[in-house]
PDB file of C-alpha atoms in Angstrom:
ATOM      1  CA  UNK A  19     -18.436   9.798  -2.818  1.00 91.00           C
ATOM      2  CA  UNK A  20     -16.016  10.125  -5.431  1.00 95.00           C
ATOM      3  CA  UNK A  21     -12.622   8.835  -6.661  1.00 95.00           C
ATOM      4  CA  UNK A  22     -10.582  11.782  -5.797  1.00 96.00           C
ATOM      5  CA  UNK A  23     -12.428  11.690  -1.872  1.00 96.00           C
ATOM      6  CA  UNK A  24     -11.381   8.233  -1.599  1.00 96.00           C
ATOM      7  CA  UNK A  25      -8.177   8.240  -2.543  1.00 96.00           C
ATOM      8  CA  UNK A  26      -7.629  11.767  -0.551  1.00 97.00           C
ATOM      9  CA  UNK A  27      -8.861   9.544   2.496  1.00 96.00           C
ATOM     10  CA  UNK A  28      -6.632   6.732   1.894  1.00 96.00           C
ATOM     11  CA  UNK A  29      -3.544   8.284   0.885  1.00 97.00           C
ATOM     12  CA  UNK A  30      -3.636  10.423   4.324  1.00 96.00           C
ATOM     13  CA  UNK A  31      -4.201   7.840   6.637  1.00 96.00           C
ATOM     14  CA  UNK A  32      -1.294   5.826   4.941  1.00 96.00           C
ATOM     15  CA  UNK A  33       0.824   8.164   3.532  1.00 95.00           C
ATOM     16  CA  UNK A  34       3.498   5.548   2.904  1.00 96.00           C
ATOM     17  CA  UNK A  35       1.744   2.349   1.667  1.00 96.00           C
ATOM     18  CA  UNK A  36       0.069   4.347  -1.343  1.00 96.00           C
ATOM     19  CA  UNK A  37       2.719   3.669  -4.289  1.00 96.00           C
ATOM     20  CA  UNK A  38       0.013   4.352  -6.930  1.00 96.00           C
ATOM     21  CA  UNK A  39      -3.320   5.065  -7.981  1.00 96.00           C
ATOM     22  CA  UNK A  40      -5.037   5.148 -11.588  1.00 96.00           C
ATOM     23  CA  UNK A  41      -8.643   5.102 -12.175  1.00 96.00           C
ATOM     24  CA  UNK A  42      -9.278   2.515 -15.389  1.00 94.00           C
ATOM     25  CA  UNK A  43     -12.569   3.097 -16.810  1.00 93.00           C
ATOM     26  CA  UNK A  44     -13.164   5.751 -13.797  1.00 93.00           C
ATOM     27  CA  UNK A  45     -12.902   2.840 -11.367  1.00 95.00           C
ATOM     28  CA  UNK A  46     -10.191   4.097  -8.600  1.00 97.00           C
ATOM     29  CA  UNK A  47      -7.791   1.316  -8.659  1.00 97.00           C
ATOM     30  CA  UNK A  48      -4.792   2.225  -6.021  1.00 97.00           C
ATOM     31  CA  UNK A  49      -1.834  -0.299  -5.485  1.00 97.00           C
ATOM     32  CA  UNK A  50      -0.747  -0.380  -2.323  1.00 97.00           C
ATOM     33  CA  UNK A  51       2.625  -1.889   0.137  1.00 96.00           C
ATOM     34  CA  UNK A  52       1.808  -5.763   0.529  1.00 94.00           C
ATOM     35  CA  UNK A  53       2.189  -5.407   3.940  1.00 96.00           C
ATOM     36  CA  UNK A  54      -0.331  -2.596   5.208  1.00 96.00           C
ATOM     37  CA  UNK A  55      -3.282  -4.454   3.022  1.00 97.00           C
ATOM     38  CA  UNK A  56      -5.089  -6.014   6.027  1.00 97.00           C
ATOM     39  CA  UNK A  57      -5.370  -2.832   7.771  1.00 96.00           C
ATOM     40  CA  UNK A  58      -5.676  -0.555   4.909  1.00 97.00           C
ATOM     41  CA  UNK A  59      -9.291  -2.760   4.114  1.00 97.00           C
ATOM     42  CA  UNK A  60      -9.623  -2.543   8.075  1.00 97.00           C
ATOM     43  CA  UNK A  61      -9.994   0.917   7.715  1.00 97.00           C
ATOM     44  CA  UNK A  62     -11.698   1.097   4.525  1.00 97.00           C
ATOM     45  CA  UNK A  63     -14.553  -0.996   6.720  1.00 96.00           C
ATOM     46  CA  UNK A  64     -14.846   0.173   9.672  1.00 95.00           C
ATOM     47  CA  UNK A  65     -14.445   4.247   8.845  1.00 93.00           C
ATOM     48  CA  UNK A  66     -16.926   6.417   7.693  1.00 93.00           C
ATOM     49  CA  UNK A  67     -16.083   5.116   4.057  1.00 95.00           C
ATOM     50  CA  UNK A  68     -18.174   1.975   4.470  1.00 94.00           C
ATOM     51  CA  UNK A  69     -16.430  -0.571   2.018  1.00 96.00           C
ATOM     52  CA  UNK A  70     -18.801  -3.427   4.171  1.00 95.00           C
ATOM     53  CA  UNK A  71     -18.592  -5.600   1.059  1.00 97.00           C
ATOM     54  CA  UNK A  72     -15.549  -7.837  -0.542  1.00 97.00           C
ATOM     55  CA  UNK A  73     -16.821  -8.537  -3.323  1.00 97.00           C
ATOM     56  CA  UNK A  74     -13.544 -10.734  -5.122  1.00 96.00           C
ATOM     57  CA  UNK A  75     -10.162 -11.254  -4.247  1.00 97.00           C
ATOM     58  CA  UNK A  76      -7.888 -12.859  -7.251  1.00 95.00           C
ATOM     59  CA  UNK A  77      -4.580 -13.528  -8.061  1.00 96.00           C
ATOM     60  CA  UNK A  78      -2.154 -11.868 -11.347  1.00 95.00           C
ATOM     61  CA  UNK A  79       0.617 -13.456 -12.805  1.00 93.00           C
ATOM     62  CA  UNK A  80       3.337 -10.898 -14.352  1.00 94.00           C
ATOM     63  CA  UNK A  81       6.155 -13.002 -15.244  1.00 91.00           C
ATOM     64  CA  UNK A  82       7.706 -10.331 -17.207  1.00 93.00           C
ATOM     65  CA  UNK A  83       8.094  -8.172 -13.897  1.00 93.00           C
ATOM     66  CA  UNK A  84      10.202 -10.172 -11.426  1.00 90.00           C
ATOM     67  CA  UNK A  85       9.848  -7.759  -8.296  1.00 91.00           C
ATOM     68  CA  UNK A  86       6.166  -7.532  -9.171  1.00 94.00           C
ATOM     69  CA  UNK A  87       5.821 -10.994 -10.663  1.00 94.00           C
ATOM     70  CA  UNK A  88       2.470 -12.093  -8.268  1.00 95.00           C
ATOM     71  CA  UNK A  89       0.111  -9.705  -7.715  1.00 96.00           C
ATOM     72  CA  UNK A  90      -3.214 -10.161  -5.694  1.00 97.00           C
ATOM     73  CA  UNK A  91      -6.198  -7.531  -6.362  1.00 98.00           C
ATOM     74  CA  UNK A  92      -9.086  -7.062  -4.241  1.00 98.00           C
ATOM     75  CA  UNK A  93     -12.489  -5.459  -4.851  1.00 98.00           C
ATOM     76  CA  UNK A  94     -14.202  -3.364  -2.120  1.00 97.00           C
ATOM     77  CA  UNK A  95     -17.343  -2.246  -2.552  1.00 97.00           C
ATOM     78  CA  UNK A  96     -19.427   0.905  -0.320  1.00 96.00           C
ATOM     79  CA  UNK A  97     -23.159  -0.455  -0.923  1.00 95.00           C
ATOM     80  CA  UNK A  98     -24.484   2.279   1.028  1.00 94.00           C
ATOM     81  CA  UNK A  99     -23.206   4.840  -1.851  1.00 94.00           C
ATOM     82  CA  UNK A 100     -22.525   1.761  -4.756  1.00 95.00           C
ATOM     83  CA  UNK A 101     -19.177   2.939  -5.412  1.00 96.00           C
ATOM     84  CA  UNK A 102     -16.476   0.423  -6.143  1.00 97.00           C
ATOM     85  CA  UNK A 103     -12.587  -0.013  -5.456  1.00 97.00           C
ATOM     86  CA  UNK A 104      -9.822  -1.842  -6.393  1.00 98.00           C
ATOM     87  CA  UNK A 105      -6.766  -2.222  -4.336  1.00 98.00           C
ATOM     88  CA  UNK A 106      -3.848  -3.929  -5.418  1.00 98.00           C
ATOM     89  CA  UNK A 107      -0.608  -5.420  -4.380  1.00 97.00           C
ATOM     90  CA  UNK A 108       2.597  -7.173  -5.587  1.00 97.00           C
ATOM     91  CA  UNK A 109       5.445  -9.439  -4.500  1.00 95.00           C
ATOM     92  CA  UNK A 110       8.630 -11.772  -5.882  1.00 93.00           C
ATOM     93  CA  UNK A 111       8.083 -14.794  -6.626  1.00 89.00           C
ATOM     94  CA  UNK A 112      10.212 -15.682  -3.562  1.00 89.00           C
ATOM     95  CA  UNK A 113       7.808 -13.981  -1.348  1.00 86.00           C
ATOM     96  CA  UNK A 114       4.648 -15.185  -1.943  1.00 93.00           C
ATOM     97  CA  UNK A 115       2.550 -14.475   1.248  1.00 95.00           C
ATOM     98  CA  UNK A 116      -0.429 -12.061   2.418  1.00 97.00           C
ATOM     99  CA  UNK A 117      -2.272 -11.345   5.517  1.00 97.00           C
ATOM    100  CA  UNK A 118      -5.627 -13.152   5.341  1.00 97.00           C
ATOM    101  CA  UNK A 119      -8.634 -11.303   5.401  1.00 97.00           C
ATOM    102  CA  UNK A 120     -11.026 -14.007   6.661  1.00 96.00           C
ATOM    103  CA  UNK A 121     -11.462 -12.331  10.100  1.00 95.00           C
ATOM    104  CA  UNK A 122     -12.404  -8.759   8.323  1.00 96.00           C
ATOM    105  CA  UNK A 123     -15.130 -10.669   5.755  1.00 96.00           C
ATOM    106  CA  UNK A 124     -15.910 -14.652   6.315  1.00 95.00           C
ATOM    107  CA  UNK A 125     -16.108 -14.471   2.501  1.00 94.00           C
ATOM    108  CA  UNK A 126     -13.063 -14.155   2.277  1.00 96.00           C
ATOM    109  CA  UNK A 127     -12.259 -18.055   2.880  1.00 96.00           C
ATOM    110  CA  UNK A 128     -13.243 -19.061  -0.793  1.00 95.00           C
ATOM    111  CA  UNK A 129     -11.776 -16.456  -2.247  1.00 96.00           C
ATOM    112  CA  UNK A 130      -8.608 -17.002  -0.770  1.00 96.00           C
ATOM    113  CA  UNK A 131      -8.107 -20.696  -1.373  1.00 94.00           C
ATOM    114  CA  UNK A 132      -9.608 -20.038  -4.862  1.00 94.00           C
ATOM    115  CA  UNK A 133      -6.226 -17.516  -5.134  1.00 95.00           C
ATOM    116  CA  UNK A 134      -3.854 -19.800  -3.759  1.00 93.00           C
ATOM    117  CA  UNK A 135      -4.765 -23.259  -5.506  1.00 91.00           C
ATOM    118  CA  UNK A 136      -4.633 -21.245  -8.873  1.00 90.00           C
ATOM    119  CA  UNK A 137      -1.667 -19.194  -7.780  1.00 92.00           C
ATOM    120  CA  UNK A 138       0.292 -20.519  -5.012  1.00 91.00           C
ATOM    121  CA  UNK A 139      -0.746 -17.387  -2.802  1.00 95.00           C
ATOM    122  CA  UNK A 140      -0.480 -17.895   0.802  1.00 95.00           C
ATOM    123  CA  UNK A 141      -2.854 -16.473   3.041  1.00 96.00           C
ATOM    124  CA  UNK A 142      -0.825 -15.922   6.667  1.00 96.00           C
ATOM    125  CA  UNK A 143      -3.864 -17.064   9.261  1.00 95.00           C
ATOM    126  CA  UNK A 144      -6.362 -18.318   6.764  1.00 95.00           C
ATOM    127  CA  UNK A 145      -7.985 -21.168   8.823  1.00 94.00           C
ATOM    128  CA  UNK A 146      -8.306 -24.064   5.875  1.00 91.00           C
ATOM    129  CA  UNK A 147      -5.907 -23.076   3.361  1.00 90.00           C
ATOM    130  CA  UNK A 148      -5.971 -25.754   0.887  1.00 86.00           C
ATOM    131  CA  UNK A 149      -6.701 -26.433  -2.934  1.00 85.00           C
ATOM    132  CA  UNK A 150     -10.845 -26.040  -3.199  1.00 83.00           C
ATOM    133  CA  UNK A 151     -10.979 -26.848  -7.245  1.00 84.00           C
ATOM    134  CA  UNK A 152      -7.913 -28.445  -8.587  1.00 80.00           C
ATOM    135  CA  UNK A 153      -6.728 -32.413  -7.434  1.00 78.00           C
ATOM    136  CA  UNK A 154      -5.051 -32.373  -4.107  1.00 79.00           C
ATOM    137  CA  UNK A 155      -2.060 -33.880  -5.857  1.00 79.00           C
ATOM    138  CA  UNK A 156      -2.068 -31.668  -8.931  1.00 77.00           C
ATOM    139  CA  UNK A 157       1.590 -30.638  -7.624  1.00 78.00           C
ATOM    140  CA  UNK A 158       1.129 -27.259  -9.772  1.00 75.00           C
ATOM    141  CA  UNK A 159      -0.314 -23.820  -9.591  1.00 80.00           C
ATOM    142  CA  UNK A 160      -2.207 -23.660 -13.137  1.00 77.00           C
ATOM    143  CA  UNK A 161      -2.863 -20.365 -13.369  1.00 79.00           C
ATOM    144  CA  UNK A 162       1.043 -18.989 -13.297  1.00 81.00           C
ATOM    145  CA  UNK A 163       1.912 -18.433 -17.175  1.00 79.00           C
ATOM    146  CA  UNK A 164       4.096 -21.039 -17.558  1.00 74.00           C
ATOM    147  CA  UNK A 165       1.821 -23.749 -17.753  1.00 70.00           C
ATOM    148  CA  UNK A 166      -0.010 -23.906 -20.621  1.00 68.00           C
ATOM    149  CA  UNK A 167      -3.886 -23.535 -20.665  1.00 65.00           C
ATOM    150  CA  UNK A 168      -4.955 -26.838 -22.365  1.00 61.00           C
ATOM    151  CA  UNK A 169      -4.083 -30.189 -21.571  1.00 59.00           C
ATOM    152  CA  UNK A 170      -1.261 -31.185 -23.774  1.00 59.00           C
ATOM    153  CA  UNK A 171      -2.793 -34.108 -25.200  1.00 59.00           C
ATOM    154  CA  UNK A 172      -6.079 -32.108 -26.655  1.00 58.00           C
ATOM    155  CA  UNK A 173      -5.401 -31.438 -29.709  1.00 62.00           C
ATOM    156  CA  UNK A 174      -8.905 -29.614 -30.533  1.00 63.00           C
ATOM    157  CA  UNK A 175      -7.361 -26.453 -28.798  1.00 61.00           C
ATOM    158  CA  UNK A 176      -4.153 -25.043 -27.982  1.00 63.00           C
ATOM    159  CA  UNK A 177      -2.791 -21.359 -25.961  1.00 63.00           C
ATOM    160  CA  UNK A 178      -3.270 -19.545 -29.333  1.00 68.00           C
ATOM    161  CA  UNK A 179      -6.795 -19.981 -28.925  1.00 63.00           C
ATOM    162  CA  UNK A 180      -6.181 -17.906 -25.402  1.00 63.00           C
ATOM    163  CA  UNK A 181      -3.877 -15.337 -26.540  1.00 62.00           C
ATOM    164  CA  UNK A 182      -0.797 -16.300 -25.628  1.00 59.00           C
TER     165      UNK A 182
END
């Protein structure tokens, strides 16, 4: 299996929901419409392909891109052959909901409240879609960029210390 096979495979089943495809340290990495995910990794399962593990699903933050603002990027990966993919999509800030994928992998569940109580993600039909690691009444979506990384009133540590 290679990068070029998979891609080939993807990109003529779903002609229009590839937008693009780049292959970061030779990982295929392919960013694809928001709303042709589910079935895209539907396919990618249940075809000869054999992506039969999710192995993360996590939430970007691009404030600097307001049409792709929130991004959510999932790894696939074919055990059978141990090759890996990345798939990636984007949406406005205004639009920030994705088909779940808890029906496809039951790990999936985690990962997706993990992505929404950092990002504010929501998962359309995830079954218990609530915050799993911050407060209940934390009000706020910590990972988004602007909210800064310490708590204000540390002063051992500030962002600089993170990079931004």
């Amino acid at each position: 299996m290679t990068n070029e096979f998979v891609l080939e495979a993807v990109t003529r089943e779903f002609p229009e929901s590839v937008i693009s495809s780049s292959e970061p340290y030779g990982m295929l990495t392919v960013e694809v419409k928001k709303e042709d995910i589910k079935k895209i990794i539907h396919y990618l399962r249940d075809s000869s392909l054999g992506f039969n593990f999710l192995t993360d699903i996590c939430g970007i933050h691009y404030p600097e891109f307001p049409d792709k603002e929130i991004g959510v990027v999932y790894h696939l990966h074919n055990m059978m052959e141990n090759f890996r993919l990345r798939l990636k999509i984007f949406m406005s800030r205004e639009n920030i909901e994705v088909d779940s994928l808890v029906e496809l992998f039951a790990g999936a569940n985690w990962m997706e409240r993990e992505t929404y109580d950092f990002y504010g993600i929501k998962f359309k039909g995830h079954p218990d879609l609530r915050p799993i690691l911050n407060m209940e009444d934390l009000g706020y979506h910590p990972m988004l960029k602007e909210y800064r990384l310490e708590d204000g009133t540390r002063t051992d540590k500030d962002d600089n210390m993170f990079g931004r």
